[in-house]
């Protein structure tokens, strides 16, 4: 089980500068270390000691012939270690156990895993490349990544990571380093190199700084040939060596020497630095005083193999002063040549023995004196743990860089007056486009070849978001950036507002000259495509800075953007919730659907401003024809009360247009002289005004099961302009009659001996509230709500009369009404009274998906603030959501929990500050400010028959809410 405290430390760290983690490898018993090394050393013959100087390449995706070859090298030559390359975690673990069981001396296991073991193994998380990390302004996050990479290595019983790359990449055309470097600024490279190194070494994994003495200013790949660097010693000391010296000054344990030709150090022709005593011994060990292990770069690379035979190169590398030969081409030849060099006097047994002792002491530090086989149980899950997933997202988020915001478009604030489009270049960007669509209504386009016609179409939109993918790490072909596509973007920017997201290598930006409003993501993957839209709409801030100069954009460029306090999207661990606990929701929903409590539904959970669980279940109906998806809309039933009427009442109240302590008769002339005249608005909202719970007014419009044609017609027209249901239209007289029936309705009988009515839930008051609002506002109820709340908030589904707004297939049907409307209800409100009003009522009539509801709840929980807009004054929402009476749990309009009891409408864990509402059709919404928690449950449990009460009887909604709270408690368990 992961230490959940670490999550809390990391989350809190984002707002502080506290050191993350607690190092576990600070000191060792040097006497025991020396004693173990001496014991192992003395157990080997001189030839066996030679084998310790070789680290051989191993793969877990090859055949038995390869595996047997490694077995033979271990048993015959006593090789010191293995460097694993491609394969899989489970396969590598099995091989490691096999190889270690064969070895006389425990093997040091290494990997070239600059961005974690996912660089080499399939099905493993890829952490960001070093160029991406170079953009992050918080080096402690780099330390934390180093620590988590160390965890990956520990799970696989590996000991050495050939990272970090501390080459200062001052050459944009560098074909081999580039994105593998932290950048072009030596200070930034050094600081991040130290952080990465310490993260690994503090947790028991040896770091390795490469490629000494600096591979950052080359235009030749040393895998293919020998690069020549003609800089002076002064220049090398100032720039290239600076990060190496910084890491050595701290605690660096090993270095990798590159295959470079640097005449300033050694002017012998075709002499790689790897084979140069002047570089390895004189510079690295003597001048710089490095006392750790010196590894060669891979000896199969053409920078050395092109000019020296196997074995010969190994000897020359040892003569130069290296301690370990990495990836030897031929171990047998190497050892044979070492023996010959000793006989010739080019090498001494004493010098080799000294290196072997140092290697053994390092192995003790690695824990190899107490080696244990790798456990294969849940190995991949242990590596891809939720903490690693969370850290990965945070790293990408903190790197994201706004390099230009000339038109001040970022973040986008106004949603109601903007027409949005997106256009994508390169690979499919469904994740990018779908996330954009969570914030506003978008029309999405794919770039074609008819650019001019596309410009004419796109110019009709206020804002166009360009997702530019296909930017590669290869320096050839402009990093994949096409000049004609960039010209298209320039031409489009001359016609309308354009924001460009460059997905990929930062050096690709040099080909975007003249383009404005650019976000650089550094890499192109599902995470960056999910995060970029959140930055565009202000759910997160831009904080990164370019670590390199690329075209017109200078190193250090990075425009910080503001937070718009909009909902973001992330992982449960980002908000301190346990993902495994939340997975239990699946089982509850499966039970509900299989038991026919509902054909399907949506469950959404948001915490601390992030949606961390948003799942769709089942189908719109039991015939399993249309699956529930993100766009599926449900009849909200009584949730309309709080999402519509209460919002309007809060608006009216804070603007001084109504007083909650005044009566209905004060505002509605129609009720004067009736039993409703003296009903106090606050009491009506608290359901303690004496109103009847529910009156089936529709029965007054039906004679012996036949609709009264004074009220209804099968065809629409001027005299029947209200849609009641499919092929059923109501006359204006219907709404007028209903209003009069509401006014004339009897009150409940006042309990004997009581001066006030007690609490009894009622729909009836909301007939008055819609009238009150429309009279004071002098506009239709639905128009006001859309203009004041729904459109500015960017809600794409929430509203009345969904079929008139163009929705149909997205709407989950409610009841197959056999009593009143004699039809399947789909897109027309289920509540009969609301239907008689034409679908717009104070107590029912809203339709929505889960995300729009979450946004409304979040706005209310944020005290009326959302997207930089202020919808309410700070005190308005708390005044309405607070419990108003001692003997009545409710707020004004809002429902509340019964705290401390296993009864009531909410989970027993809900805090007293919780507010929300439920709906007859199976819907529920709850917000808990104390836990910064939003919960939305949508279902059509009334399909096909409203008598189906299983959802309520089985307590499905509350069970899910219990799990949500339990995920918080479980996360915070030690």
CSV table of N, CA and C in Angstrom, one decimal, residues 240-378:
chain,number,residue,atom,x,y,z
A,240,UNK,N,29.9,23.9,-20.7
A,240,UNK,CA,29.7,22.5,-20.7
A,240,UNK,C,29.9,21.8,-19.4
A,241,UNK,N,31.0,22.2,-18.7
A,241,UNK,CA,31.4,21.5,-17.5
A,241,UNK,C,30.6,22.0,-16.2
A,242,UNK,N,30.0,23.2,-16.4
A,242,UNK,CA,29.3,23.8,-15.2
A,242,UNK,C,28.3,22.8,-14.5
A,243,UNK,N,27.4,22.2,-15.2
A,243,UNK,CA,26.5,21.3,-14.5
A,243,UNK,C,27.1,20.1,-13.9
A,244,UNK,N,28.1,19.6,-14.6
A,244,UNK,CA,28.8,18.4,-14.0
A,244,UNK,C,29.5,18.8,-12.7
A,245,UNK,N,30.1,19.9,-12.7
A,245,UNK,CA,30.8,20.4,-11.4
A,245,UNK,C,29.7,20.6,-10.3
A,246,UNK,N,28.6,21.1,-10.7
A,246,UNK,CA,27.5,21.4,-9.7
A,246,UNK,C,27.1,20.0,-9.1
A,247,UNK,N,26.9,19.0,-9.9
A,247,UNK,CA,26.4,17.7,-9.4
A,247,UNK,C,27.5,17.0,-8.6
A,248,UNK,N,28.8,17.2,-9.0
A,248,UNK,CA,29.9,16.6,-8.3
A,248,UNK,C,30.1,17.3,-6.9
A,249,UNK,N,29.8,18.6,-6.9
A,249,UNK,CA,30.0,19.3,-5.6
A,249,UNK,C,28.9,18.8,-4.6
A,250,UNK,N,27.8,18.3,-5.1
A,250,UNK,CA,26.8,17.9,-4.2
A,250,UNK,C,27.0,16.4,-3.8
A,251,UNK,N,26.5,15.5,-4.6
A,251,UNK,CA,26.7,14.1,-4.1
A,251,UNK,C,26.7,13.1,-5.3
A,252,UNK,N,27.1,13.5,-6.5
A,252,UNK,CA,27.0,12.7,-7.6
A,252,UNK,C,27.9,11.4,-7.5
A,253,UNK,N,27.3,10.2,-7.8
A,253,UNK,CA,28.0,9.0,-7.6
A,253,UNK,C,28.6,8.4,-8.8
A,254,UNK,N,28.1,8.8,-10.0
A,254,UNK,CA,28.7,8.2,-11.2
A,254,UNK,C,28.6,9.2,-12.4
A,255,UNK,N,29.4,9.0,-13.4
A,255,UNK,CA,29.5,9.8,-14.6
A,255,UNK,C,29.6,8.9,-15.8
A,256,UNK,N,29.0,9.3,-16.9
A,256,UNK,CA,29.2,8.6,-18.2
A,256,UNK,C,30.0,9.5,-19.1
A,257,UNK,N,31.1,8.9,-19.6
A,257,UNK,CA,32.0,9.7,-20.5
A,257,UNK,C,31.5,9.5,-21.9
A,258,UNK,N,31.4,10.6,-22.7
A,258,UNK,CA,30.9,10.5,-24.0
A,258,UNK,C,32.0,10.2,-25.0
A,259,UNK,N,31.5,9.8,-26.2
A,259,UNK,CA,32.4,9.6,-27.3
A,259,UNK,C,32.4,10.9,-28.1
A,260,UNK,N,33.3,11.8,-27.8
A,260,UNK,CA,33.5,13.0,-28.4
A,260,UNK,C,35.0,13.3,-28.8
A,261,UNK,N,35.2,14.1,-29.8
A,261,UNK,CA,36.6,14.5,-30.1
A,261,UNK,C,36.7,16.0,-29.7
A,262,UNK,N,37.5,16.3,-28.7
A,262,UNK,CA,37.6,17.7,-28.2
A,262,UNK,C,39.1,18.0,-28.3
A,263,UNK,N,39.6,18.6,-29.4
A,263,UNK,CA,41.0,18.9,-29.5
A,263,UNK,C,41.6,19.7,-28.4
A,264,UNK,N,40.8,20.5,-27.8
A,264,UNK,CA,41.4,21.4,-26.7
A,264,UNK,C,41.9,20.5,-25.5
A,265,UNK,N,41.3,19.3,-25.4
A,265,UNK,CA,41.8,18.4,-24.3
A,265,UNK,C,42.8,17.3,-24.9
A,266,UNK,N,42.5,16.8,-26.0
A,266,UNK,CA,43.3,15.8,-26.6
A,266,UNK,C,43.2,15.9,-28.1
A,267,UNK,N,44.3,16.3,-28.7
A,267,UNK,CA,44.2,16.6,-30.2
A,267,UNK,C,44.7,15.5,-31.1
A,268,UNK,N,44.8,14.3,-30.5
A,268,UNK,CA,45.2,13.1,-31.3
A,268,UNK,C,44.0,12.8,-32.2
A,269,UNK,N,44.2,12.5,-33.4
A,269,UNK,CA,43.1,12.2,-34.3
A,269,UNK,C,42.3,11.0,-34.0
A,270,UNK,N,41.0,11.1,-34.1
A,270,UNK,CA,40.1,10.0,-33.9
A,270,UNK,C,40.3,9.4,-32.5
A,271,UNK,N,40.4,10.3,-31.5
A,271,UNK,CA,40.6,9.9,-30.1
A,271,UNK,C,39.3,10.3,-29.3
A,272,UNK,N,38.4,9.5,-29.1
A,272,UNK,CA,37.2,9.9,-28.4
A,272,UNK,C,37.5,10.2,-26.9
A,273,UNK,N,36.8,11.1,-26.3
A,273,UNK,CA,37.0,11.4,-24.9
A,273,UNK,C,37.0,10.1,-24.0
A,274,UNK,N,36.2,9.2,-24.4
A,274,UNK,CA,36.0,7.9,-23.7
A,274,UNK,C,37.4,7.2,-23.5
A,275,UNK,N,38.2,7.4,-24.6
A,275,UNK,CA,39.5,6.7,-24.6
A,275,UNK,C,40.7,7.6,-24.3
A,276,UNK,N,40.4,8.8,-23.8
A,276,UNK,CA,41.4,9.8,-23.5
A,276,UNK,C,41.7,9.9,-22.0
A,277,UNK,N,43.0,9.6,-21.7
A,277,UNK,CA,43.4,9.7,-20.3
A,277,UNK,C,43.4,11.2,-19.9
A,278,UNK,N,43.6,12.1,-20.8
A,278,UNK,CA,43.6,13.5,-20.5
A,278,UNK,C,42.2,14.0,-20.1
A,279,UNK,N,41.2,13.3,-20.6
A,279,UNK,CA,39.8,13.7,-20.2
A,279,UNK,C,39.4,12.9,-19.0
A,280,UNK,N,39.5,11.6,-19.0
A,280,UNK,CA,39.0,10.8,-17.9
A,280,UNK,C,39.8,10.9,-16.6
A,281,UNK,N,41.1,10.8,-16.7
A,281,UNK,CA,41.9,10.8,-15.5
A,281,UNK,C,42.3,12.2,-15.2
A,282,UNK,N,42.9,12.9,-16.2
A,282,UNK,CA,43.5,14.3,-15.8
A,282,UNK,C,42.4,15.3,-15.5
A,283,UNK,N,41.3,15.3,-16.4
A,283,UNK,CA,40.3,16.3,-16.2
A,283,UNK,C,39.2,15.9,-15.2
A,284,UNK,N,38.6,14.7,-15.4
A,284,UNK,CA,37.5,14.3,-14.6
A,284,UNK,C,38.0,14.0,-13.1
A,285,UNK,N,39.0,13.1,-13.0
A,285,UNK,CA,39.3,12.6,-11.7
A,285,UNK,C,40.3,13.5,-11.0
A,286,UNK,N,41.3,14.1,-11.7
A,286,UNK,CA,42.3,14.9,-11.0
A,286,UNK,C,41.9,16.3,-10.9
A,287,UNK,N,41.6,17.0,-12.0
A,287,UNK,CA,41.3,18.4,-12.0
A,287,UNK,C,40.0,18.7,-11.3
A,288,UNK,N,39.0,17.9,-11.6
A,288,UNK,CA,37.6,18.1,-11.0
A,288,UNK,C,37.5,17.3,-9.7
A,289,UNK,N,38.4,16.4,-9.5
A,289,UNK,CA,38.3,15.7,-8.2
A,289,UNK,C,37.2,14.7,-8.0
A,290,UNK,N,36.7,14.2,-9.1
A,290,UNK,CA,35.5,13.3,-9.0
A,290,UNK,C,36.0,11.9,-8.5
A,291,UNK,N,35.4,11.4,-7.5
A,291,UNK,CA,35.8,10.2,-6.9
A,291,UNK,C,34.7,9.1,-7.0
A,292,UNK,N,33.7,9.3,-7.8
A,292,UNK,CA,32.7,8.3,-8.1
A,292,UNK,C,33.1,7.4,-9.2
A,293,UNK,N,32.1,6.6,-9.7
A,293,UNK,CA,32.4,5.6,-10.8
A,293,UNK,C,32.3,6.3,-12.1
A,294,UNK,N,33.3,6.0,-13.0
A,294,UNK,CA,33.3,6.5,-14.4
A,294,UNK,C,32.9,5.4,-15.3
A,295,UNK,N,31.7,5.6,-16.0
A,295,UNK,CA,31.3,4.6,-17.0
A,295,UNK,C,31.6,5.2,-18.4
A,296,UNK,N,31.9,4.3,-19.3
A,296,UNK,CA,32.0,4.7,-20.7
A,296,UNK,C,30.6,4.8,-21.2
A,297,UNK,N,30.4,5.6,-22.3
A,297,UNK,CA,29.2,5.5,-23.0
A,297,UNK,C,29.2,4.1,-23.7
A,298,UNK,N,28.1,3.7,-24.3
A,298,UNK,CA,28.0,2.4,-24.9
A,298,UNK,C,29.1,2.2,-25.9
A,299,UNK,N,29.8,1.1,-25.8
A,299,UNK,CA,30.9,0.8,-26.6
A,299,UNK,C,30.6,0.3,-28.0
A,300,UNK,N,29.3,0.1,-28.2
A,300,UNK,CA,28.9,-0.3,-29.6
A,300,UNK,C,28.5,0.9,-30.5
A,301,UNK,N,28.6,2.1,-29.9
A,301,UNK,CA,28.3,3.3,-30.7
A,301,UNK,C,29.4,3.6,-31.7
A,302,UNK,N,29.1,4.1,-32.8
A,302,UNK,CA,30.0,4.3,-33.9
A,302,UNK,C,31.0,5.4,-33.6
A,303,UNK,N,30.8,6.2,-32.6
A,303,UNK,CA,31.7,7.2,-32.2
A,303,UNK,C,33.0,6.6,-31.7
A,304,UNK,N,33.0,5.3,-31.3
A,304,UNK,CA,34.2,4.6,-30.9
A,304,UNK,C,34.4,3.3,-31.7
A,305,UNK,N,33.3,2.6,-31.9
A,305,UNK,CA,33.4,1.3,-32.6
A,305,UNK,C,33.8,1.4,-34.1
A,306,UNK,N,33.6,2.6,-34.7
A,306,UNK,CA,33.9,2.8,-36.1
A,306,UNK,C,35.5,2.8,-36.2
A,307,UNK,N,36.2,3.2,-35.2
A,307,UNK,CA,37.6,3.4,-35.3
A,307,UNK,C,38.5,2.4,-34.5
A,308,UNK,N,37.8,1.6,-33.6
A,308,UNK,CA,38.6,0.7,-32.8
A,308,UNK,C,37.9,-0.7,-32.7
A,309,UNK,N,38.7,-1.7,-32.7
A,309,UNK,CA,38.2,-3.1,-32.7
A,309,UNK,C,37.7,-3.4,-31.3
A,310,UNK,N,36.7,-4.3,-31.2
A,310,UNK,CA,36.3,-4.8,-29.8
A,310,UNK,C,37.5,-5.3,-29.1
A,311,UNK,N,37.5,-5.1,-27.8
A,311,UNK,CA,38.6,-5.5,-27.0
A,311,UNK,C,39.6,-4.4,-26.9
A,312,UNK,N,40.1,-3.9,-28.1
A,312,UNK,CA,41.1,-2.8,-28.1
A,312,UNK,C,40.5,-1.6,-27.5
A,313,UNK,N,39.2,-1.3,-27.9
A,313,UNK,CA,38.5,-0.1,-27.3
A,313,UNK,C,38.3,-0.3,-25.8
A,314,UNK,N,38.0,-1.5,-25.3
A,314,UNK,CA,37.8,-1.7,-23.9
A,314,UNK,C,39.1,-1.4,-23.1
A,315,UNK,N,40.2,-1.9,-23.6
A,315,UNK,CA,41.5,-1.7,-23.0
A,315,UNK,C,41.8,-0.2,-22.9
A,316,UNK,N,41.7,0.4,-24.1
A,316,UNK,CA,42.0,1.9,-24.1
A,316,UNK,C,41.1,2.7,-23.1
A,317,UNK,N,39.8,2.2,-23.0
A,317,UNK,CA,38.9,2.9,-22.0
A,317,UNK,C,39.4,2.7,-20.6
A,318,UNK,N,39.9,1.5,-20.3
A,318,UNK,CA,40.4,1.3,-18.9
A,318,UNK,C,41.7,2.1,-18.7
A,319,UNK,N,42.5,2.1,-19.7
A,319,UNK,CA,43.8,2.8,-19.6
A,319,UNK,C,43.5,4.3,-19.4
A,320,UNK,N,42.4,4.8,-20.0
A,320,UNK,CA,42.0,6.2,-19.9
A,320,UNK,C,41.6,6.6,-18.5
A,321,UNK,N,41.1,5.5,-17.7
A,321,UNK,CA,40.7,5.8,-16.4
A,321,UNK,C,39.3,5.4,-16.1
A,322,UNK,N,38.6,4.9,-17.0
A,322,UNK,CA,37.2,4.5,-16.8
A,322,UNK,C,37.1,3.3,-15.8
A,323,UNK,N,36.1,3.2,-15.1
A,323,UNK,CA,35.9,2.1,-14.1
A,323,UNK,C,35.1,1.0,-14.7
A,324,UNK,N,34.1,1.3,-15.5
A,324,UNK,CA,33.2,0.3,-16.0
A,324,UNK,C,33.0,0.5,-17.5
A,325,UNK,N,33.1,-0.7,-18.3
A,325,UNK,CA,32.9,-0.7,-19.7
A,325,UNK,C,31.4,-1.0,-19.9
A,326,UNK,N,30.7,-0.1,-20.5
A,326,UNK,CA,29.3,-0.2,-20.7
A,326,UNK,C,29.0,-0.7,-22.1
A,327,UNK,N,28.2,-1.7,-22.2
A,327,UNK,CA,27.7,-2.3,-23.5
A,327,UNK,C,28.9,-2.7,-24.3
A,328,UNK,N,29.8,-3.6,-23.8
A,328,UNK,CA,30.9,-4.0,-24.6
A,328,UNK,C,30.4,-4.9,-25.8
A,329,UNK,N,31.2,-4.7,-26.9
A,329,UNK,CA,30.8,-5.5,-28.1
A,329,UNK,C,31.0,-6.9,-28.0
A,330,UNK,N,32.2,-7.3,-27.3
A,330,UNK,CA,32.5,-8.7,-27.2
A,330,UNK,C,33.3,-8.9,-25.9
A,331,UNK,N,32.6,-9.4,-24.8
A,331,UNK,CA,33.2,-9.6,-23.5
A,331,UNK,C,34.4,-10.5,-23.6
A,332,UNK,N,34.3,-11.5,-24.3
A,332,UNK,CA,35.5,-12.5,-24.3
A,332,UNK,C,36.7,-11.8,-24.9
A,333,UNK,N,36.6,-11.1,-26.0
A,333,UNK,CA,37.7,-10.4,-26.5
A,333,UNK,C,38.2,-9.3,-25.6
A,334,UNK,N,37.3,-8.6,-24.9
A,334,UNK,CA,37.6,-7.6,-24.0
A,334,UNK,C,38.5,-8.1,-22.9
A,335,UNK,N,38.1,-9.2,-22.2
A,335,UNK,CA,38.9,-9.7,-21.1
A,335,UNK,C,40.2,-10.3,-21.6
A,336,UNK,N,40.2,-10.9,-22.8
A,336,UNK,CA,41.4,-11.4,-23.4
A,336,UNK,C,42.4,-10.2,-23.6
A,337,UNK,N,41.9,-9.1,-24.1
A,337,UNK,CA,42.8,-8.0,-24.4
A,337,UNK,C,43.2,-7.3,-23.1
A,338,UNK,N,42.4,-7.4,-22.1
A,338,UNK,CA,42.8,-6.8,-20.8
A,338,UNK,C,44.0,-7.6,-20.2
A,339,UNK,N,43.9,-9.0,-20.3
A,339,UNK,CA,45.0,-9.8,-19.9
A,339,UNK,C,46.3,-9.5,-20.6
A,340,UNK,N,46.2,-9.3,-21.9
A,340,UNK,CA,47.4,-9.0,-22.7
A,340,UNK,C,47.9,-7.6,-22.3
A,341,UNK,N,47.0,-6.7,-22.0
A,341,UNK,CA,47.5,-5.3,-21.6
A,341,UNK,C,48.2,-5.4,-20.3
A,342,UNK,N,47.8,-6.3,-19.4
A,342,UNK,CA,48.5,-6.4,-18.1
A,342,UNK,C,49.9,-7.0,-18.3
A,343,UNK,N,50.0,-8.0,-19.2
A,343,UNK,CA,51.3,-8.6,-19.5
A,343,UNK,C,52.2,-7.5,-20.1
A,344,UNK,N,51.7,-6.7,-21.0
A,344,UNK,CA,52.5,-5.7,-21.6
A,344,UNK,C,52.8,-4.5,-20.7
A,345,UNK,N,52.1,-4.4,-19.6
A,345,UNK,CA,52.3,-3.3,-18.7
A,345,UNK,C,51.5,-2.0,-19.0
A,346,UNK,N,50.6,-2.1,-19.9
A,346,UNK,CA,49.7,-1.0,-20.2
A,346,UNK,C,48.7,-0.8,-19.1
A,347,UNK,N,48.3,-1.9,-18.5
A,347,UNK,CA,47.4,-1.9,-17.3
A,347,UNK,C,48.1,-2.7,-16.2
A,348,UNK,N,47.7,-2.4,-15.0
A,348,UNK,CA,48.2,-3.2,-13.8
A,348,UNK,C,47.1,-3.9,-13.1
A,349,UNK,N,47.4,-5.0,-12.6
A,349,UNK,CA,46.3,-5.7,-11.8
A,349,UNK,C,45.9,-4.9,-10.6
A,350,UNK,N,46.8,-4.2,-10.1
A,350,UNK,CA,46.5,-3.4,-8.9
A,350,UNK,C,45.5,-2.3,-9.2
A,351,UNK,N,45.7,-1.6,-10.4
A,351,UNK,CA,44.8,-0.5,-10.7
A,351,UNK,C,43.4,-1.1,-11.0
A,352,UNK,N,43.3,-2.3,-11.6
A,352,UNK,CA,42.0,-2.9,-11.8
A,352,UNK,C,41.4,-3.4,-10.5
A,353,UNK,N,42.2,-3.9,-9.6
A,353,UNK,CA,41.7,-4.4,-8.3
A,353,UNK,C,41.1,-3.2,-7.6
A,354,UNK,N,41.8,-2.0,-7.7
A,354,UNK,CA,41.3,-0.8,-7.0
A,354,UNK,C,39.9,-0.5,-7.5
A,355,UNK,N,39.7,-0.6,-8.8
A,355,UNK,CA,38.4,-0.3,-9.4
A,355,UNK,C,37.3,-1.3,-8.9
A,356,UNK,N,37.7,-2.6,-8.9
A,356,UNK,CA,36.8,-3.6,-8.5
A,356,UNK,C,36.3,-3.4,-7.1
A,357,UNK,N,37.3,-3.0,-6.2
A,357,UNK,CA,36.9,-2.8,-4.8
A,357,UNK,C,35.8,-1.6,-4.7
A,358,UNK,N,36.1,-0.6,-5.5
A,358,UNK,CA,35.1,0.5,-5.5
A,358,UNK,C,33.8,0.1,-6.1
A,359,UNK,N,33.8,-0.7,-7.1
A,359,UNK,CA,32.5,-1.3,-7.6
A,359,UNK,C,31.8,-2.1,-6.5
A,360,UNK,N,32.5,-2.9,-5.8
A,360,UNK,CA,31.9,-3.7,-4.8
A,360,UNK,C,31.3,-2.9,-3.6
A,361,UNK,N,32.1,-1.8,-3.3
A,361,UNK,CA,31.6,-0.9,-2.3
A,361,UNK,C,30.3,-0.2,-2.7
A,362,UNK,N,30.2,0.1,-4.0
A,362,UNK,CA,29.0,0.7,-4.6
A,362,UNK,C,27.9,-0.3,-4.5
A,363,UNK,N,28.2,-1.6,-4.8
A,363,UNK,CA,27.1,-2.6,-4.8
A,363,UNK,C,26.6,-2.8,-3.3
A,364,UNK,N,27.5,-2.6,-2.4
A,364,UNK,CA,27.0,-2.6,-1.0
A,364,UNK,C,26.0,-1.5,-0.7
A,365,UNK,N,26.3,-0.3,-1.2
A,365,UNK,CA,25.4,0.9,-1.1
A,365,UNK,C,24.1,0.6,-1.8
A,366,UNK,N,24.2,-0.2,-2.9
A,366,UNK,CA,22.9,-0.5,-3.6
A,366,UNK,C,22.1,-1.5,-2.9
A,367,UNK,N,22.6,-2.1,-1.8
A,367,UNK,CA,21.8,-3.1,-1.1
A,367,UNK,C,22.0,-4.5,-1.6
A,368,UNK,N,23.1,-4.7,-2.4
A,368,UNK,CA,23.3,-6.1,-3.0
A,368,UNK,C,23.9,-7.0,-2.0
A,369,UNK,N,24.3,-6.6,-0.8
A,369,UNK,CA,24.8,-7.5,0.2
A,369,UNK,C,23.6,-8.3,0.8
A,370,UNK,N,22.4,-7.8,0.6
A,370,UNK,CA,21.2,-8.4,1.1
A,370,UNK,C,20.2,-8.6,0.0
A,371,UNK,N,20.6,-9.1,-1.1
A,371,UNK,CA,19.8,-9.2,-2.3
A,371,UNK,C,18.6,-10.2,-2.0
A,372,UNK,N,17.4,-9.7,-2.5
A,372,UNK,CA,16.2,-10.6,-2.5
A,372,UNK,C,15.6,-10.6,-3.9
A,373,UNK,N,15.0,-11.7,-4.3
A,373,UNK,CA,14.4,-11.8,-5.6
A,373,UNK,C,13.2,-10.8,-5.7
A,374,UNK,N,12.9,-10.5,-6.9
A,374,UNK,CA,11.8,-9.6,-7.2
A,374,UNK,C,10.5,-10.3,-7.0
A,375,UNK,N,9.5,-9.7,-6.3
A,375,UNK,CA,8.2,-10.2,-6.2
A,375,UNK,C,7.4,-9.8,-7.5
A,376,UNK,N,6.8,-10.7,-8.1
A,376,UNK,CA,6.1,-10.5,-9.4
A,376,UNK,C,4.6,-10.1,-9.2
A,377,UNK,N,4.2,-10.1,-7.9
A,377,UNK,CA,2.8,-9.8,-7.6
A,377,UNK,C,2.5,-8.3,-7.9
A,378,UNK,N,1.5,-8.1,-8.8
A,378,UNK,CA,1.1,-6.8,-9.1
A,378,UNK,C,2.2,-5.8,-9.5
